[in-house]
Amino acid sequence: MKSLVFVACLGLVACAAAPEKLDEVARTEAARLVRPSKSLSSFAEYELRPIVLGSAVQGDAKKIAESAILQEKLNSKIEPLLAEWRAAPAGTRAGKLVVEPQLVGLRIVSGGARFWAGAMAGDSEIDLDLQLTEAGSTGVLAKVRIARGAGGYAGGWSVGKTDQNLHDYIVAIAHQYLIDGY
């Protein structure tokens, strides 16, 4: 019996988003996305705007709360990167890059729903468009869709941990995409 409990606990721990796994997925997924039409290192200033909520997210309090978690994670991961880029020697860099995340779709199954309904609670997903523009210009340098999902069965076995990890994966992919474009 103790062995069974140990194996179950080990399985739950394995569902956590390990940094190595996040990095691996981020590199793979970011490499699939279309590169910006202009190198991001050519800009002198950088701005991360707040997430714009799509119509599928607006008006739903739970989705708005989940989008706030995503915004917080984006800020904590991307703002330091942009600060590092701003601090680089100016040289011939000019202009301002605007990074605008747009939350197109979001469904995160809660831990409670996972506990009571398991896989029957359905899948979780986040669809985020990342749009890069040059301030003062009407041209879009890139607009890519970053989408990840967590299957109902994985969510059921992890009691919702794979659902909650989606935020981390989306942010890691966006972060890696910006690095690759620099």
mmCIF file of C-alpha atoms in Angstrom:
data_model
loop_
_atom_site.group_PDB
_atom_site.id
_atom_site.type_symbol
_atom_site.label_atom_id
_atom_site.label_comp_id
_atom_site.label_asym_id
_atom_site.label_seq_id
_atom_site.Cartn_x
_atom_site.Cartn_y
_atom_site.Cartn_z
ATOM 1 C CA MET A 1 0.000 0.000 0.000
ATOM 2 C CA LYS A 2 2.826 2.416 0.854
ATOM 3 C CA SER A 3 4.392 1.710 -2.533
ATOM 4 C CA LEU A 4 1.150 2.594 -4.298
ATOM 5 C CA VAL A 5 0.871 5.912 -2.433
ATOM 6 C CA PHE A 6 4.531 6.689 -3.221
ATOM 7 C CA VAL A 7 4.030 5.986 -6.936
ATOM 8 C CA ALA A 8 0.880 8.146 -6.994
ATOM 9 C CA CYS A 9 2.695 11.039 -5.286
ATOM 10 C CA LEU A 10 5.620 10.666 -7.679
ATOM 11 C CA GLY A 11 3.200 10.822 -10.607
ATOM 12 C CA LEU A 12 1.645 14.039 -9.332
ATOM 13 C CA VAL A 13 5.051 15.658 -8.832
ATOM 14 C CA ALA A 14 6.026 14.666 -12.380
ATOM 15 C CA CYS A 15 3.076 16.709 -13.714
ATOM 16 C CA ALA A 16 4.627 19.951 -12.486
ATOM 17 C CA ALA A 17 6.172 22.126 -15.165
ATOM 18 C CA ALA A 18 9.877 21.412 -14.748
ATOM 19 C CA PRO A 19 12.113 24.236 -16.008
ATOM 20 C CA GLU A 20 13.886 21.865 -18.406
ATOM 21 C CA LYS A 21 10.570 20.741 -19.910
ATOM 22 C CA LEU A 22 9.330 24.333 -20.182
ATOM 23 C CA ASP A 23 12.531 25.366 -21.973
ATOM 24 C CA GLU A 24 12.395 22.392 -24.333
ATOM 25 C CA VAL A 25 8.765 23.002 -25.287
ATOM 26 C CA ALA A 26 9.361 26.755 -25.604
ATOM 27 C CA ARG A 27 12.309 26.272 -27.970
ATOM 28 C CA THR A 28 10.426 23.749 -30.100
ATOM 29 C CA GLU A 29 7.191 25.752 -30.314
ATOM 30 C CA ALA A 30 8.882 29.146 -30.846
ATOM 31 C CA ALA A 31 10.945 27.684 -33.699
ATOM 32 C CA ARG A 32 7.692 26.808 -35.508
ATOM 33 C CA LEU A 33 6.419 30.380 -35.458
ATOM 34 C CA VAL A 34 6.980 32.851 -38.302
ATOM 35 C CA ARG A 35 9.868 35.208 -37.552
ATOM 36 C CA PRO A 36 9.310 38.972 -37.276
ATOM 37 C CA SER A 37 9.951 40.855 -40.519
ATOM 38 C CA LYS A 38 12.558 42.998 -38.747
ATOM 39 C CA SER A 39 15.168 42.036 -36.160
ATOM 40 C CA LEU A 40 14.034 42.991 -32.674
ATOM 41 C CA SER A 41 17.600 44.050 -31.816
ATOM 42 C CA SER A 42 17.243 47.014 -34.187
ATOM 43 C CA PHE A 43 14.926 48.851 -31.772
ATOM 44 C CA ALA A 44 16.015 51.302 -29.084
ATOM 45 C CA GLU A 45 12.847 51.090 -26.961
ATOM 46 C CA TYR A 46 10.502 48.253 -26.029
ATOM 47 C CA GLU A 47 6.997 48.223 -24.582
ATOM 48 C CA LEU A 48 4.888 45.321 -23.338
ATOM 49 C CA ARG A 49 1.241 46.297 -23.392
ATOM 50 C CA PRO A 50 -1.496 44.764 -21.230
ATOM 51 C CA ILE A 51 -3.342 41.763 -22.625
ATOM 52 C CA VAL A 52 -6.266 42.647 -24.879
ATOM 53 C CA LEU A 53 -9.178 40.334 -24.119
ATOM 54 C CA GLY A 54 -10.963 38.753 -27.069
ATOM 55 C CA SER A 55 -14.731 38.456 -27.236
ATOM 56 C CA ALA A 56 -14.583 34.822 -26.051
ATOM 57 C CA VAL A 57 -12.931 35.978 -22.814
ATOM 58 C CA GLN A 58 -14.713 39.260 -22.079
ATOM 59 C CA GLY A 59 -17.674 39.129 -19.763
ATOM 60 C CA ASP A 60 -16.656 35.901 -18.023
ATOM 61 C CA ALA A 61 -15.313 36.625 -14.534
ATOM 62 C CA LYS A 62 -13.396 33.327 -14.281
ATOM 63 C CA LYS A 63 -11.707 33.861 -17.644
ATOM 64 C CA ILE A 64 -10.836 37.442 -16.712
ATOM 65 C CA ALA A 65 -9.278 36.187 -13.465
ATOM 66 C CA GLU A 66 -7.230 33.608 -15.402
ATOM 67 C CA SER A 67 -6.140 36.314 -17.850
ATOM 68 C CA ALA A 68 -4.866 38.365 -14.890
ATOM 69 C CA ILE A 69 -2.693 35.411 -13.853
ATOM 70 C CA LEU A 70 -1.384 35.172 -17.405
ATOM 71 C CA GLN A 71 -0.682 38.932 -17.468
ATOM 72 C CA GLU A 72 1.248 38.728 -14.210
ATOM 73 C CA LYS A 73 3.359 35.852 -15.524
ATOM 74 C CA LEU A 74 3.990 37.656 -18.833
ATOM 75 C CA ASN A 75 5.110 40.765 -16.975
ATOM 76 C CA SER A 76 7.438 38.846 -14.672
ATOM 77 C CA LYS A 77 9.099 36.953 -17.546
ATOM 78 C CA ILE A 78 9.122 39.442 -20.435
ATOM 79 C CA GLU A 79 9.681 42.800 -18.703
ATOM 80 C CA PRO A 80 13.178 41.792 -17.455
ATOM 81 C CA LEU A 81 14.061 40.713 -21.000
ATOM 82 C CA LEU A 82 12.896 44.040 -22.439
ATOM 83 C CA ALA A 83 14.790 45.910 -19.688
ATOM 84 C CA GLU A 84 17.948 44.012 -20.670
ATOM 85 C CA TRP A 85 17.440 44.981 -24.303
ATOM 86 C CA ARG A 86 16.857 48.633 -23.379
ATOM 87 C CA ALA A 87 20.138 48.644 -21.430
ATOM 88 C CA ALA A 88 22.148 47.391 -24.429
ATOM 89 C CA PRO A 89 24.382 50.013 -26.138
ATOM 90 C CA ALA A 90 22.243 52.140 -28.458
ATOM 91 C CA GLY A 91 24.541 52.191 -31.497
ATOM 92 C CA THR A 92 22.350 52.548 -34.572
ATOM 93 C CA ARG A 93 19.195 51.257 -32.925
ATOM 94 C CA ALA A 94 16.081 53.387 -33.362
ATOM 95 C CA GLY A 95 12.335 53.176 -32.909
ATOM 96 C CA LYS A 96 10.112 51.476 -30.397
ATOM 97 C CA LEU A 97 8.866 47.895 -30.520
ATOM 98 C CA VAL A 98 5.383 47.357 -29.106
ATOM 99 C CA VAL A 99 4.537 43.857 -27.907
ATOM 100 C CA GLU A 100 0.787 43.411 -27.659
ATOM 101 C CA PRO A 101 -0.633 40.109 -26.405
ATOM 102 C CA GLN A 102 -4.231 39.392 -27.371
ATOM 103 C CA LEU A 103 -6.068 36.626 -25.535
ATOM 104 C CA VAL A 104 -8.265 34.987 -28.165
ATOM 105 C CA GLY A 105 -9.478 32.008 -26.183
ATOM 106 C CA LEU A 106 -9.101 30.599 -22.709
ATOM 107 C CA ARG A 107 -10.569 27.671 -20.833
ATOM 108 C CA ILE A 108 -8.931 26.482 -17.630
ATOM 109 C CA VAL A 109 -10.631 23.672 -15.748
ATOM 110 C CA SER A 110 -10.456 24.375 -12.010
ATOM 111 C CA GLY A 111 -8.804 22.066 -9.497
ATOM 112 C CA GLY A 112 -12.178 21.466 -7.877
ATOM 113 C CA ALA A 113 -13.738 20.404 -11.158
ATOM 114 C CA ARG A 114 -10.776 18.123 -11.793
ATOM 115 C CA PHE A 115 -11.096 16.604 -8.341
ATOM 116 C CA TRP A 116 -14.810 15.866 -8.687
ATOM 117 C CA ALA A 117 -15.173 15.223 -12.426
ATOM 118 C CA GLY A 118 -11.636 14.312 -13.479
ATOM 119 C CA ALA A 119 -11.287 13.885 -17.239
ATOM 120 C CA MET A 120 -15.016 14.440 -17.736
ATOM 121 C CA ALA A 121 -14.478 18.136 -16.931
ATOM 122 C CA GLY A 122 -12.943 18.438 -20.411
ATOM 123 C CA ASP A 123 -9.798 19.972 -21.837
ATOM 124 C CA SER A 124 -8.122 23.247 -20.929
ATOM 125 C CA GLU A 125 -6.634 25.611 -23.503
ATOM 126 C CA ILE A 126 -5.109 29.027 -23.969
ATOM 127 C CA ASP A 127 -4.891 30.793 -27.344
ATOM 128 C CA LEU A 128 -2.771 33.943 -27.336
ATOM 129 C CA ASP A 129 -1.929 36.118 -30.330
ATOM 130 C CA LEU A 130 1.353 37.962 -29.936
ATOM 131 C CA GLN A 131 1.472 41.022 -32.152
ATOM 132 C CA LEU A 132 4.674 42.988 -32.688
ATOM 133 C CA THR A 133 4.501 46.467 -34.196
ATOM 134 C CA GLU A 134 6.715 49.492 -34.499
ATOM 135 C CA ALA A 135 5.294 52.474 -32.596
ATOM 136 C CA GLY A 136 4.050 55.163 -34.951
ATOM 137 C CA SER A 137 3.757 52.709 -37.816
ATOM 138 C CA THR A 138 0.741 50.883 -39.163
ATOM 139 C CA GLY A 139 2.781 47.868 -40.228
ATOM 140 C CA VAL A 140 2.764 44.652 -38.224
ATOM 141 C CA LEU A 141 6.188 43.009 -37.850
ATOM 142 C CA ALA A 142 4.674 39.746 -36.668
ATOM 143 C CA LYS A 143 1.429 38.305 -35.416
ATOM 144 C CA VAL A 144 1.724 34.745 -34.197
ATOM 145 C CA ARG A 145 -0.691 32.430 -32.425
ATOM 146 C CA ILE A 146 0.648 30.706 -29.343
ATOM 147 C CA ALA A 147 -1.721 27.935 -28.340
ATOM 148 C CA ARG A 148 -1.429 25.124 -25.827
ATOM 149 C CA GLY A 149 -3.890 22.663 -24.426
ATOM 150 C CA ALA A 150 -4.087 20.231 -21.546
ATOM 151 C CA GLY A 151 -6.103 17.104 -22.133
ATOM 152 C CA GLY A 152 -8.820 16.072 -19.763
ATOM 153 C CA TYR A 153 -7.171 12.762 -18.859
ATOM 154 C CA ALA A 154 -3.834 14.391 -18.017
ATOM 155 C CA GLY A 155 -5.709 16.986 -15.982
ATOM 156 C CA GLY A 156 -7.630 14.275 -14.188
ATOM 157 C CA TRP A 157 -4.524 12.313 -13.251
ATOM 158 C CA SER A 158 -2.715 15.444 -12.059
ATOM 159 C CA VAL A 159 -5.814 16.845 -10.284
ATOM 160 C CA GLY A 160 -5.570 20.017 -12.362
ATOM 161 C CA LYS A 161 -1.823 20.660 -12.306
ATOM 162 C CA THR A 162 -1.482 20.312 -16.096
ATOM 163 C CA ASP A 163 -4.320 22.814 -16.471
ATOM 164 C CA GLN A 164 -2.551 25.364 -14.262
ATOM 165 C CA ASN A 165 0.778 24.809 -16.068
ATOM 166 C CA LEU A 166 -0.674 26.194 -19.307
ATOM 167 C CA HIS A 167 0.076 29.761 -18.221
ATOM 168 C CA ASP A 168 3.752 28.884 -17.754
ATOM 169 C CA TYR A 169 3.998 27.199 -21.145
ATOM 170 C CA ILE A 170 2.364 30.104 -23.010
ATOM 171 C CA VAL A 171 4.674 32.618 -21.307
ATOM 172 C CA ALA A 172 7.776 30.490 -21.922
ATOM 173 C CA ILE A 173 6.946 30.188 -25.638
ATOM 174 C CA ALA A 174 6.323 33.953 -25.953
ATOM 175 C CA HIS A 175 9.597 34.676 -24.138
ATOM 176 C CA GLN A 176 11.563 32.308 -26.372
ATOM 177 C CA TYR A 177 9.912 33.741 -29.499
ATOM 178 C CA LEU A 178 11.089 37.224 -28.562
ATOM 179 C CA ILE A 179 14.612 35.954 -27.853
ATOM 180 C CA ASP A 180 14.705 34.167 -31.206
ATOM 181 C CA GLY A 181 13.571 37.352 -32.959
ATOM 182 C CA TYR A 182 16.268 39.440 -31.333
#
